[in-house]
Short mmCIF file of C-alpha atoms and ligand atoms in Angstrom, two decimals:
data_model
loop_
_atom_site.label_atom_id
_atom_site.label_comp_id
_atom_site.label_asym_id
_atom_site.label_seq_id
_atom_site.Cartn_x
_atom_site.Cartn_y
_atom_site.Cartn_z
CA MET A 10 -19.30 -1.21 -14.04
CA ARG A 11 -18.09 -2.16 -10.08
CA LYS A 12 -19.88 -0.92 -6.72
CA VAL A 13 -18.03 1.07 -4.10
CA SER A 14 -20.07 2.14 -1.28
CA LEU A 15 -19.49 3.45 2.31
CA ASP A 16 -21.81 2.70 5.38
CA TYR A 17 -21.13 4.93 8.38
CA ASN A 18 -24.31 4.54 10.91
CA PHE A 19 -21.86 2.75 13.52
CA CYS A 20 -19.15 5.84 13.87
CA MET A 21 -22.56 8.13 13.80
CA ASN A 22 -23.88 9.19 18.02
CA ASP A 23 -27.64 8.55 16.55
CA ASN A 24 -26.29 4.95 17.21
CA LEU A 25 -23.47 4.06 19.60
CA LYS A 26 -21.71 6.50 22.57
CA ASN A 27 -17.99 7.89 21.37
CA GLY A 28 -19.90 8.20 17.34
CA ILE A 29 -19.53 11.85 15.70
CA GLY A 30 -22.66 13.60 14.89
CA VAL A 31 -24.01 15.44 11.64
CA ASN A 32 -23.02 19.01 12.45
CA ASP A 33 -19.39 17.23 12.68
CA ILE A 34 -19.22 15.98 9.37
CA ASP A 35 -21.08 19.00 8.05
CA SER A 36 -18.18 21.31 9.26
CA SER A 37 -15.34 18.67 8.29
CA MET A 38 -17.23 18.83 4.82
CA GLY A 39 -16.00 22.55 4.34
CA LYS A 40 -12.55 21.87 5.63
CA VAL A 41 -12.60 19.31 3.76
CA SER A 42 -13.72 20.62 0.23
CA LYS A 43 -11.24 23.78 1.29
CA GLY A 44 -8.29 20.60 0.87
CA PHE A 45 -10.22 19.00 -2.39
CA GLN A 46 -9.58 22.40 -4.17
CA ARG A 47 -6.51 23.39 -2.96
CA LEU A 48 -5.44 19.59 -4.47
CA ASN A 49 -7.40 20.70 -7.99
CA ASP A 50 -5.49 23.99 -7.90
CA MET A 51 -1.86 22.14 -7.20
CA VAL A 52 -3.12 19.44 -10.09
CA GLU A 53 -4.38 22.03 -11.97
CA SER A 54 -0.64 24.09 -12.13
CA GLY A 55 1.63 20.15 -12.57
CA GLU A 56 2.94 20.48 -8.85
CA ILE A 57 1.37 17.64 -7.66
CA GLY A 58 0.84 14.04 -10.71
CA PHE A 59 -0.98 11.53 -9.19
CA PRO A 60 -4.53 12.15 -10.62
CA LYS A 61 -3.45 12.49 -13.66
CA LEU A 62 -1.86 8.96 -13.68
CA ALA A 63 -5.72 8.22 -14.39
CA GLU A 64 -5.26 9.47 -18.35
CA VAL A 65 -2.11 8.62 -19.40
CA ASP A 66 -2.53 6.13 -22.28
CA LEU A 67 -0.96 2.98 -21.07
CA GLY A 68 -0.71 2.18 -24.81
CA GLU A 69 3.66 1.92 -24.89
CA LEU A 70 4.22 0.17 -21.46
CA ILE A 71 1.45 -2.67 -22.28
CA GLY A 72 3.74 -2.99 -25.44
CA PHE A 73 6.21 -3.38 -23.50
CA THR A 74 5.67 -5.94 -21.48
CA LYS A 75 4.06 -8.58 -23.97
CA LYS A 76 7.64 -9.10 -25.38
CA PHE A 77 8.13 -10.44 -22.14
CA GLN A 78 5.35 -13.53 -21.98
CA GLY A 79 6.79 -16.50 -21.71
CA LEU A 80 10.53 -15.25 -21.91
CA TYR A 81 11.22 -15.59 -18.57
CA ASN A 82 10.73 -17.72 -15.22
CA ASP A 83 11.34 -15.18 -13.04
CA LEU A 84 10.26 -11.61 -12.04
CA ILE A 85 12.38 -10.12 -9.69
CA VAL A 86 11.52 -6.78 -8.26
CA ILE A 87 13.86 -4.32 -5.73
CA GLY A 88 12.82 -1.83 -4.17
CA ILE A 89 11.18 -0.08 -1.17
CA GLY A 90 8.35 1.37 0.57
CA GLY A 91 6.75 3.59 -2.11
CA SER A 92 8.25 1.32 -4.68
CA SER A 93 7.30 -1.72 -3.72
CA LEU A 94 4.15 -2.05 -1.77
CA GLY A 95 1.56 -0.64 -4.49
CA PHE A 96 2.77 -3.79 -6.66
CA GLU A 97 2.00 -6.30 -3.70
CA ALA A 98 -1.14 -5.30 -2.64
CA VAL A 99 -1.48 -5.48 -6.86
CA ALA A 100 -0.25 -9.10 -6.78
CA ASN A 101 -1.89 -10.44 -3.56
CA ALA A 102 -5.15 -8.89 -4.95
CA LEU A 103 -5.28 -9.97 -7.91
CA LEU A 104 -3.03 -12.98 -8.48
CA PRO A 105 -4.09 -16.59 -6.83
CA PHE A 106 -2.25 -17.85 -3.53
CA GLY A 107 0.61 -20.13 -3.93
CA PHE A 108 0.96 -17.83 -8.17
CA ASN A 109 4.58 -19.23 -7.42
CA ALA A 110 3.66 -22.89 -6.83
CA PHE A 111 2.55 -23.29 -9.95
CA SER A 112 3.23 -24.31 -13.07
CA LYS A 113 4.22 -22.11 -16.03
CA ASP A 114 1.70 -23.27 -17.79
CA LYS A 115 -1.09 -23.01 -15.09
CA ARG A 116 0.26 -19.35 -14.47
CA GLY A 117 0.05 -17.82 -18.30
CA PHE A 118 3.28 -18.56 -18.27
CA PHE A 119 4.34 -15.34 -16.46
CA PRO A 120 7.13 -15.23 -14.73
CA ARG A 121 6.83 -15.66 -10.82
CA TYR A 122 7.31 -13.70 -8.36
CA TRP A 123 9.86 -11.90 -5.85
CA VAL A 124 9.20 -8.69 -4.16
CA MET A 125 12.83 -7.81 -3.16
CA ASP A 126 12.58 -4.67 -0.20
CA ASN A 127 14.43 -5.68 2.77
CA VAL A 128 17.94 -5.74 2.83
CA ASP A 129 17.56 -8.70 4.86
CA SER A 130 20.29 -11.39 4.02
CA PHE A 131 17.94 -14.46 4.77
CA LYS A 132 15.47 -13.49 2.46
CA VAL A 133 17.83 -11.90 -0.39
CA TYR A 134 19.52 -15.43 -0.21
CA SER A 135 15.85 -16.92 -0.39
CA ILE A 136 14.71 -16.00 -3.73
CA LEU A 137 18.18 -15.80 -5.24
CA GLU A 138 17.88 -19.72 -4.58
CA HIS A 139 14.26 -20.33 -6.45
CA CYS A 140 15.73 -18.03 -9.49
CA LYS A 141 18.79 -18.27 -12.70
CA PRO A 142 19.72 -15.47 -13.55
CA GLU A 143 19.73 -16.75 -17.25
CA GLU A 144 16.17 -17.18 -16.38
CA THR A 145 15.09 -14.07 -14.74
CA LEU A 146 14.38 -10.36 -15.43
CA VAL A 147 14.42 -7.93 -12.96
CA VAL A 148 13.14 -4.64 -12.19
CA VAL A 149 14.84 -1.52 -10.52
CA ILE A 150 12.24 0.69 -8.60
CA SER A 151 13.65 3.77 -6.88
CA LYS A 152 12.53 7.56 -7.36
CA SER A 153 15.62 8.76 -5.93
CA GLY A 154 17.72 6.97 -7.49
CA SER A 155 19.57 6.66 -3.69
CA THR A 156 17.76 4.91 -1.46
CA VAL A 157 20.06 2.57 0.25
CA GLU A 158 18.09 -0.86 0.81
CA THR A 159 17.31 -0.59 -2.94
CA ALA A 160 20.60 0.15 -4.06
CA ALA A 161 22.21 -2.95 -1.27
CA ASN A 162 20.04 -5.15 -3.12
CA PHE A 163 20.38 -4.18 -6.07
CA LEU A 164 24.44 -4.40 -6.51
CA VAL A 165 23.41 -8.39 -4.94
CA VAL A 166 21.47 -9.20 -7.86
CA TYR A 167 23.50 -7.41 -10.82
CA ASP A 168 26.85 -9.22 -9.13
CA TRP A 169 25.03 -12.61 -9.41
CA ILE A 170 23.36 -11.81 -12.88
CA ARG A 171 27.04 -10.47 -14.30
CA LYS A 172 28.77 -14.03 -13.46
CA SER A 173 26.33 -15.76 -15.04
CA ASN A 174 27.70 -14.05 -18.14
CA VAL A 175 24.62 -13.01 -19.97
CA ASP A 176 23.03 -9.44 -21.34
CA ILE A 177 22.10 -7.44 -18.27
CA LYS A 178 20.19 -5.60 -20.93
CA ASN A 179 18.14 -8.25 -21.54
CA HIS A 180 17.68 -8.94 -17.77
CA ILE A 181 17.70 -5.65 -15.97
CA ILE A 182 15.22 -2.32 -15.97
CA THR A 183 14.97 0.78 -14.52
CA VAL A 184 12.07 2.30 -13.06
CA THR A 185 13.57 5.91 -11.40
CA ASP A 186 13.80 9.61 -12.37
CA SER A 187 13.62 11.26 -15.87
CA SER A 188 16.72 12.84 -15.46
CA LYS A 189 18.20 12.56 -11.79
CA GLY A 190 19.88 10.19 -9.80
CA ASP A 191 22.78 7.18 -9.43
CA LEU A 192 19.81 4.67 -10.88
CA ARG A 193 19.46 6.81 -13.86
CA LYS A 194 23.14 6.82 -14.48
CA ILE A 195 23.25 3.21 -14.13
CA THR A 196 20.50 3.13 -16.73
CA ASP A 197 22.86 5.37 -18.97
CA MET A 198 25.60 3.74 -18.57
CA PHE A 199 24.42 0.01 -20.01
CA GLY A 200 21.90 1.31 -21.68
CA LEU A 201 19.36 -0.46 -19.93
CA ASP A 202 15.23 -0.76 -20.67
CA SER A 203 13.59 2.24 -18.89
CA PHE A 204 10.68 3.79 -17.02
CA VAL A 205 9.67 6.90 -15.59
CA VAL A 206 8.36 8.17 -12.54
CA PRO A 207 7.03 11.75 -13.08
CA ALA A 208 9.38 14.01 -11.16
CA ASN A 209 5.62 15.50 -9.52
CA VAL A 210 4.64 11.78 -8.58
CA GLY A 211 5.80 10.53 -5.15
CA GLY A 212 6.98 7.67 -3.89
CA ARG A 213 3.41 6.66 -1.97
CA PHE A 214 1.72 8.29 -4.77
CA SER A 215 2.73 5.94 -7.82
CA VAL A 216 1.24 2.61 -7.76
CA LEU A 217 -0.36 4.39 -11.15
CA SER A 218 2.21 4.91 -12.62
CA SER A 219 5.03 2.64 -13.91
CA VAL A 220 6.26 1.70 -9.91
CA GLY A 221 3.54 -0.52 -9.74
CA LEU A 222 1.72 -0.94 -13.45
CA LEU A 223 5.26 -1.90 -14.79
CA PRO A 224 5.00 -5.51 -12.75
CA ALA A 225 2.23 -5.95 -12.59
CA ALA A 226 1.73 -5.72 -16.09
CA LEU A 227 5.01 -8.09 -15.96
CA VAL A 228 2.92 -10.92 -13.78
CA GLY A 229 -0.17 -10.80 -16.38
CA ILE A 230 -2.18 -7.90 -14.60
CA ASP A 231 -4.41 -6.38 -17.17
CA ILE A 232 -3.51 -2.63 -15.90
CA GLU A 233 -5.55 -0.57 -18.90
CA GLN A 234 -8.90 -2.21 -16.35
CA MET A 235 -7.10 -0.40 -13.00
CA LYS A 236 -6.80 2.35 -14.90
CA LYS A 237 -10.07 2.50 -16.04
CA GLY A 238 -11.28 2.22 -12.55
CA ALA A 239 -8.77 5.33 -11.35
CA GLU A 240 -10.68 7.05 -13.81
CA TYR A 241 -13.84 5.52 -12.84
CA PHE A 242 -13.01 7.26 -9.48
CA ILE A 243 -11.97 10.20 -10.50
CA GLN A 244 -15.09 10.44 -12.83
CA ASN A 245 -17.69 9.30 -10.42
CA GLY A 246 -16.15 9.25 -6.93
CA LYS A 247 -16.85 12.92 -5.08
CA SER A 248 -19.34 11.94 -2.92
CA ILE A 249 -18.60 8.93 -1.08
CA PHE A 250 -14.41 10.34 -1.17
CA MET A 251 -15.88 13.49 0.58
CA THR A 252 -18.01 12.02 2.90
CA ILE A 253 -15.36 9.62 4.72
CA SER A 254 -12.20 12.24 4.52
CA ALA A 255 -14.99 14.28 6.56
CA ILE A 256 -15.16 11.33 8.88
CA TYR A 257 -11.63 10.72 9.20
CA ASN A 258 -11.37 14.37 9.53
CA ALA A 259 -13.62 14.88 12.02
CA PHE A 260 -12.27 11.69 14.46
CA LEU A 261 -8.31 13.14 13.34
CA GLU A 262 -10.24 16.60 15.26
CA ARG A 263 -11.42 14.39 18.52
CA ARG A 264 -7.58 13.26 18.28
CA TYR A 265 -8.65 9.12 17.73
CA PRO A 266 -4.78 8.27 18.22
CA ILE A 267 -5.29 4.98 15.85
CA ASN A 268 -6.88 4.24 12.41
CA VAL A 269 -7.95 0.69 12.17
CA ILE A 270 -8.35 -1.19 8.39
CA MET A 271 -9.63 -3.87 8.88
CA PRO A 272 -10.69 -6.05 5.06
CA TYR A 273 -12.40 -8.58 5.68
CA SER A 274 -10.14 -10.39 2.70
CA SER A 275 -6.97 -12.00 2.52
CA ARG A 276 -6.71 -10.60 -0.50
CA LEU A 277 -6.49 -7.04 0.61
CA LYS A 278 -3.64 -7.96 3.17
CA SER A 279 -1.01 -6.20 1.64
CA PHE A 280 -3.56 -3.40 0.51
CA SER A 281 -3.80 -2.11 3.96
CA GLU A 282 -0.56 -2.50 4.25
CA TRP A 283 0.31 -0.45 1.47
CA PHE A 284 -2.96 2.26 3.37
CA CYS A 285 -0.86 2.02 6.53
CA GLN A 286 2.33 3.67 4.36
CA LEU A 287 -0.15 6.05 2.47
CA TRP A 288 -1.84 7.15 5.61
CA GLY A 289 1.20 7.32 7.98
CA GLU A 290 4.39 8.94 6.26
CA SER A 291 1.55 11.31 4.52
CA LEU A 292 0.07 12.46 7.55
CA GLY A 293 1.90 11.96 10.22
CA LYS A 294 3.56 15.71 10.48
CA ARG A 295 5.81 17.68 13.33
CA TYR A 296 5.23 21.13 11.28
CA ASP A 297 2.38 22.69 9.49
CA MET A 298 1.99 24.57 6.24
CA GLU A 299 3.91 27.54 7.57
CA GLY A 300 6.32 26.12 10.21
CA ARG A 301 4.36 25.45 13.32
CA GLU A 302 4.48 22.58 15.58
CA LEU A 303 1.18 20.85 15.22
CA TYR A 304 2.52 17.24 15.96
CA PHE A 305 -0.46 15.57 13.80
CA GLY A 306 -1.65 12.24 12.68
CA SER A 307 -3.03 8.76 13.62
CA THR A 308 -1.10 6.03 13.73
CA PRO A 309 -2.61 3.14 11.21
CA VAL A 310 -2.86 -0.66 11.91
CA SER A 311 -3.35 -3.06 9.31
CA ALA A 312 -5.74 -5.83 10.20
CA VAL A 313 -7.08 -8.71 8.62
CA GLY A 314 -10.98 -10.21 8.99
CA SER A 315 -11.82 -12.87 10.25
CA ILE A 316 -7.34 -13.75 11.04
CA ASP A 317 -7.58 -11.11 13.51
CA GLN A 318 -10.63 -11.50 15.23
CA HIS A 319 -9.01 -13.95 17.20
CA SER A 320 -5.56 -11.70 17.82
CA GLN A 321 -6.52 -7.92 17.87
CA LEU A 322 -10.49 -7.92 18.69
CA GLN A 323 -10.30 -8.22 21.95
CA LEU A 324 -8.48 -4.82 22.64
CA TYR A 325 -10.74 -3.67 20.33
CA LYS A 326 -13.86 -3.99 22.01
CA GLU A 327 -12.60 -3.57 25.58
CA GLY A 328 -9.24 -2.02 25.44
CA PRO A 329 -8.55 2.12 25.22
CA PHE A 330 -10.93 4.03 23.46
CA ASP A 331 -8.68 5.30 21.12
CA LYS A 332 -9.81 3.94 17.53
CA LEU A 333 -11.61 4.58 14.32
CA ILE A 334 -12.00 1.05 12.26
CA THR A 335 -12.30 0.59 8.35
CA PHE A 336 -13.58 -2.34 7.98
CA ILE A 337 -13.65 -3.28 4.16
CA GLU A 338 -16.15 -5.78 2.54
CA LEU A 339 -16.55 -7.61 -0.53
CA SER A 340 -20.00 -8.19 -1.66
CA GLU A 341 -18.86 -10.77 -4.31
CA HIS A 342 -16.02 -13.40 -4.25
CA ASP A 343 -15.14 -15.74 -6.60
CA PHE A 344 -15.15 -19.63 -5.89
CA ASN A 345 -18.19 -20.30 -3.72
CA GLN A 346 -17.71 -23.58 -1.50
CA THR A 347 -20.94 -24.48 -0.15
CA LEU A 348 -20.01 -26.25 3.15
CA LYS A 349 -21.83 -30.25 3.82
CA GLY A 350 -21.76 -30.24 7.63
CA ASP A 351 -25.12 -32.34 7.90
CA TRP A 352 -22.74 -35.35 8.67
CA TYR A 353 -21.62 -33.64 12.29
CA GLU A 354 -24.39 -33.04 14.54
CA ASN A 355 -22.13 -29.71 16.25
CA TYR A 356 -21.24 -28.59 12.20
CA ASN A 357 -25.50 -28.67 11.24
CA TYR A 358 -25.54 -24.93 11.42
CA LEU A 359 -23.30 -24.62 8.83
CA ASN A 360 -24.95 -26.96 6.11
CA GLY A 361 -25.39 -25.12 2.81
CA VAL A 362 -23.66 -21.91 4.59
CA ASP A 363 -21.00 -21.05 1.33
CA LEU A 364 -17.44 -19.84 2.42
CA ASN A 365 -17.84 -15.99 1.56
CA ARG A 366 -21.26 -15.43 3.22
CA LEU A 367 -19.64 -16.67 6.28
CA LEU A 368 -16.56 -14.00 6.49
CA ASN A 369 -19.44 -11.83 5.61
CA ILE A 370 -21.03 -12.64 8.58
CA GLU A 371 -18.43 -12.73 11.17
CA LEU A 372 -17.84 -9.04 9.71
CA TYR A 373 -21.43 -8.12 10.12
CA ALA A 374 -21.40 -9.75 14.24
CA THR A 375 -18.03 -7.77 14.66
CA GLU A 376 -19.58 -4.71 13.69
CA VAL A 377 -22.03 -4.87 15.99
CA ALA A 378 -20.54 -6.19 18.68
CA LEU A 379 -18.07 -3.09 18.20
CA LYS A 380 -20.92 -0.89 18.37
CA MET A 381 -22.75 -2.40 21.40
CA ALA A 382 -19.36 -1.75 23.13
CA ASN A 383 -19.03 2.29 21.77
CA ARG A 384 -16.27 1.28 19.47
CA PRO A 385 -16.60 3.36 16.79
CA SER A 386 -16.29 2.06 12.98
CA ILE A 387 -16.94 2.60 8.92
CA LYS A 388 -17.19 0.04 6.41
CA ILE A 389 -16.19 0.44 2.52
CA VAL A 390 -18.60 -2.61 0.73
CA ILE A 391 -16.94 -3.43 -3.10
CA ASP A 392 -19.50 -5.29 -4.84
CA TYR A 393 -16.34 -7.36 -6.05
CA LEU A 394 -12.36 -7.35 -6.33
CA ASP A 395 -10.28 -7.15 -9.68
CA GLU A 396 -8.83 -4.61 -11.33
CA PHE A 397 -10.76 -1.87 -12.11
CA SER A 398 -12.02 -1.97 -8.32
CA LEU A 399 -8.64 -1.69 -7.26
CA GLY A 400 -7.72 1.05 -9.16
CA TYR A 401 -10.75 2.66 -8.03
CA MET A 402 -9.22 2.15 -4.44
CA PHE A 403 -5.96 3.65 -4.85
CA MET A 404 -6.93 6.05 -6.42
CA PHE A 405 -9.64 6.78 -3.61
CA TYR A 406 -7.25 6.38 -0.88
CA GLN A 407 -4.71 8.54 -2.67
CA TYR A 408 -7.63 11.17 -2.40
CA VAL A 409 -8.56 10.71 1.01
CA VAL A 410 -5.24 11.23 2.53
CA ALA A 411 -4.03 13.49 -0.16
CA VAL A 412 -7.08 16.15 0.95
CA LEU A 413 -7.28 15.29 4.79
CA GLY A 414 -3.20 16.41 4.91
CA LEU A 415 -4.26 19.75 2.27
CA ALA A 416 -7.55 20.72 4.79
CA ASN A 417 -5.16 20.80 7.98
CA ASN A 418 -2.41 22.67 6.23
CA ILE A 419 0.32 20.30 6.50
CA ASN A 420 2.34 19.17 3.49
CA PRO A 421 0.93 15.50 3.02
CA PHE A 422 3.60 14.57 -0.41
CA ASP A 423 6.61 14.80 1.59
CA GLN A 424 8.32 12.67 4.58
CA PRO A 425 10.96 14.95 6.17
CA GLY A 426 11.26 12.16 8.85
CA VAL A 427 12.47 9.30 6.56
CA GLU A 428 14.09 11.77 5.47
CA GLU A 429 16.50 11.86 8.24
CA GLY A 430 16.74 8.79 9.27
CA LYS A 431 18.70 7.82 5.90
CA ASP A 432 20.50 10.32 6.34
CA TYR A 433 21.98 8.97 9.89
CA ALA A 434 23.03 5.60 7.96
CA TYR A 435 24.66 6.89 5.36
CA GLY A 436 27.01 8.79 7.65
CA LEU A 437 27.42 5.78 9.25
CA LEU A 438 28.42 4.12 6.01
CA LYS A 439 30.94 7.04 5.82
CA ARG A 440 29.07 8.35 2.39
CA LYS A 441 30.65 11.36 1.20
CA GLY A 442 28.74 15.25 2.21
CA TYR A 443 27.26 12.87 5.37
CA ASP A 444 30.47 13.20 8.00
CA ALA A 445 27.49 16.09 9.44
CA ARG A 446 24.96 13.12 10.14
CA ARG A 447 27.99 10.64 11.63
CA ASN A 448 29.10 13.00 13.95
CA GLU A 449 25.45 13.93 15.24
CA TYR A 450 24.52 10.22 15.95
CA GLU A 451 28.13 9.49 17.62
CA LYS A 452 26.85 12.48 20.46
CA SER A 453 23.06 11.74 20.16
CA GLY A 454 23.77 7.89 19.81
CA LYS A 455 25.84 6.84 22.97
CA ARG A 456 24.49 4.23 25.54
CA GLU A 457 25.21 3.41 28.49
CA GLU A 458 25.59 -0.39 30.07
CA LYS A 459 23.75 0.59 32.78
CA TYR A 460 21.03 0.28 31.06
CA LYS A 461 21.36 -2.84 29.38
CA VAL A 462 20.58 -6.14 30.48
CA GLY A 463 20.93 -9.41 29.28
CA LEU A 464 23.93 -12.20 28.20
O1 PA5 B 1570 6.97 7.30 -0.09
C1 PA5 B 1570 7.71 7.39 -0.74
O2 PA5 B 1570 8.70 8.61 -1.15
C2 PA5 B 1570 8.83 6.85 0.81
O3 PA5 B 1570 8.26 5.63 0.65
C3 PA5 B 1570 9.43 5.96 -0.86
O4 PA5 B 1570 8.83 5.22 -1.73
C4 PA5 B 1570 10.39 5.46 -0.67
O5 PA5 B 1570 11.95 5.68 0.42
C5 PA5 B 1570 11.50 4.10 -1.50
O6 PA5 B 1570 11.92 5.45 -2.21
P1 PA5 B 1570 12.91 5.81 -3.28
O7 PA5 B 1570 11.69 5.36 -4.34
O8 PA5 B 1570 13.50 7.10 -3.76
O9 PA5 B 1570 13.22 4.03 -3.80
#
């Protein structure tokens, strides 16, 4: 069984100035418990569904994806935000670096994968340059079924497939709402294979639904183990998640504006990005649930150790006192490489050290350096990174963020700020029903030449 633990020594005021006290954690704990109760009630009533994803029988999904093994050379995932970041986190953590450059054989006959999130024509063009329609499977993911980036990228890829005269039914699968939205209509129109995003599971809470699991299974990830990890968290993770939630809450109450997540592993870079969306979109809210203005939240920042020791750490250590840093340590790693440094005097200190130990030593050194500068940090220690522990971590942080929102009486499950931006874009694109947004934009979006500079 995998282990995940939390070490919060270096955020406590026994150990550094600017830390929090046991009393802060205790008083936050009361609030967090109420948030937890509130979440449980919402799950019980069926309003919120992400925790129940740990109970879903994956047999059908796994059986479906098995049919595809060896059939396609490429998998293109079209989706953005909550519809792509989860899968990217899974692929980054669990597939080898440069997976796409491996031979078919070395990939276990699973396809190469490409994520089309942005409407960046260079990216889209480059992906299509790598693939051939007849050898490509496309998974289009959109809960609303209408997100403009996903719609646009789908149009490009649909056209690319259509021109090749293959049967699109063999090349496009969708993941969307069971009955609403344009993608559902298109799915029905063409009779495409499709999976459902449950109505009570929001985009950024959907990694453990078919949104994240379908593409993951298609590239050979053991999604059953991911689910088991999530389930294990629900059954056994209460004390660690309540403690970390209370700590985060105490720093939010102190209005610490920045929350850095810094795993010491390049494999968790995309996990950090997934976390940033979850934290930012769920907790950054203008109003509480009663409609009172409060401008809640803190800014999530993704960093990777030890890389960002060489870019961000100077600021973390000597800049403003405005950050809580969450480190993630992996205790065991695959592929230990012991260094042989005895052939050069100045490398002697590295002789016999293995790369993984070096990475963790860098983490320990950074933690203490920050502590000495009175910069609070906490550390999550994962004994080994695999499907199980990743599933655990997804469910863990979804709980933390949902509970923090509910504890503070804000809605962690909506995203009115994102919706507004989408509506302005629709207005500018002259989508039916969005004229008012276009008019607003034309009034408020005016710029004066006197405030522009450059050629
Ligand atoms: O978390 C969210 O709800 C958002 O980030 C969405 O995932 C994102 O906007 C994409 O939406 P959709 O899945 O409807 O295309």
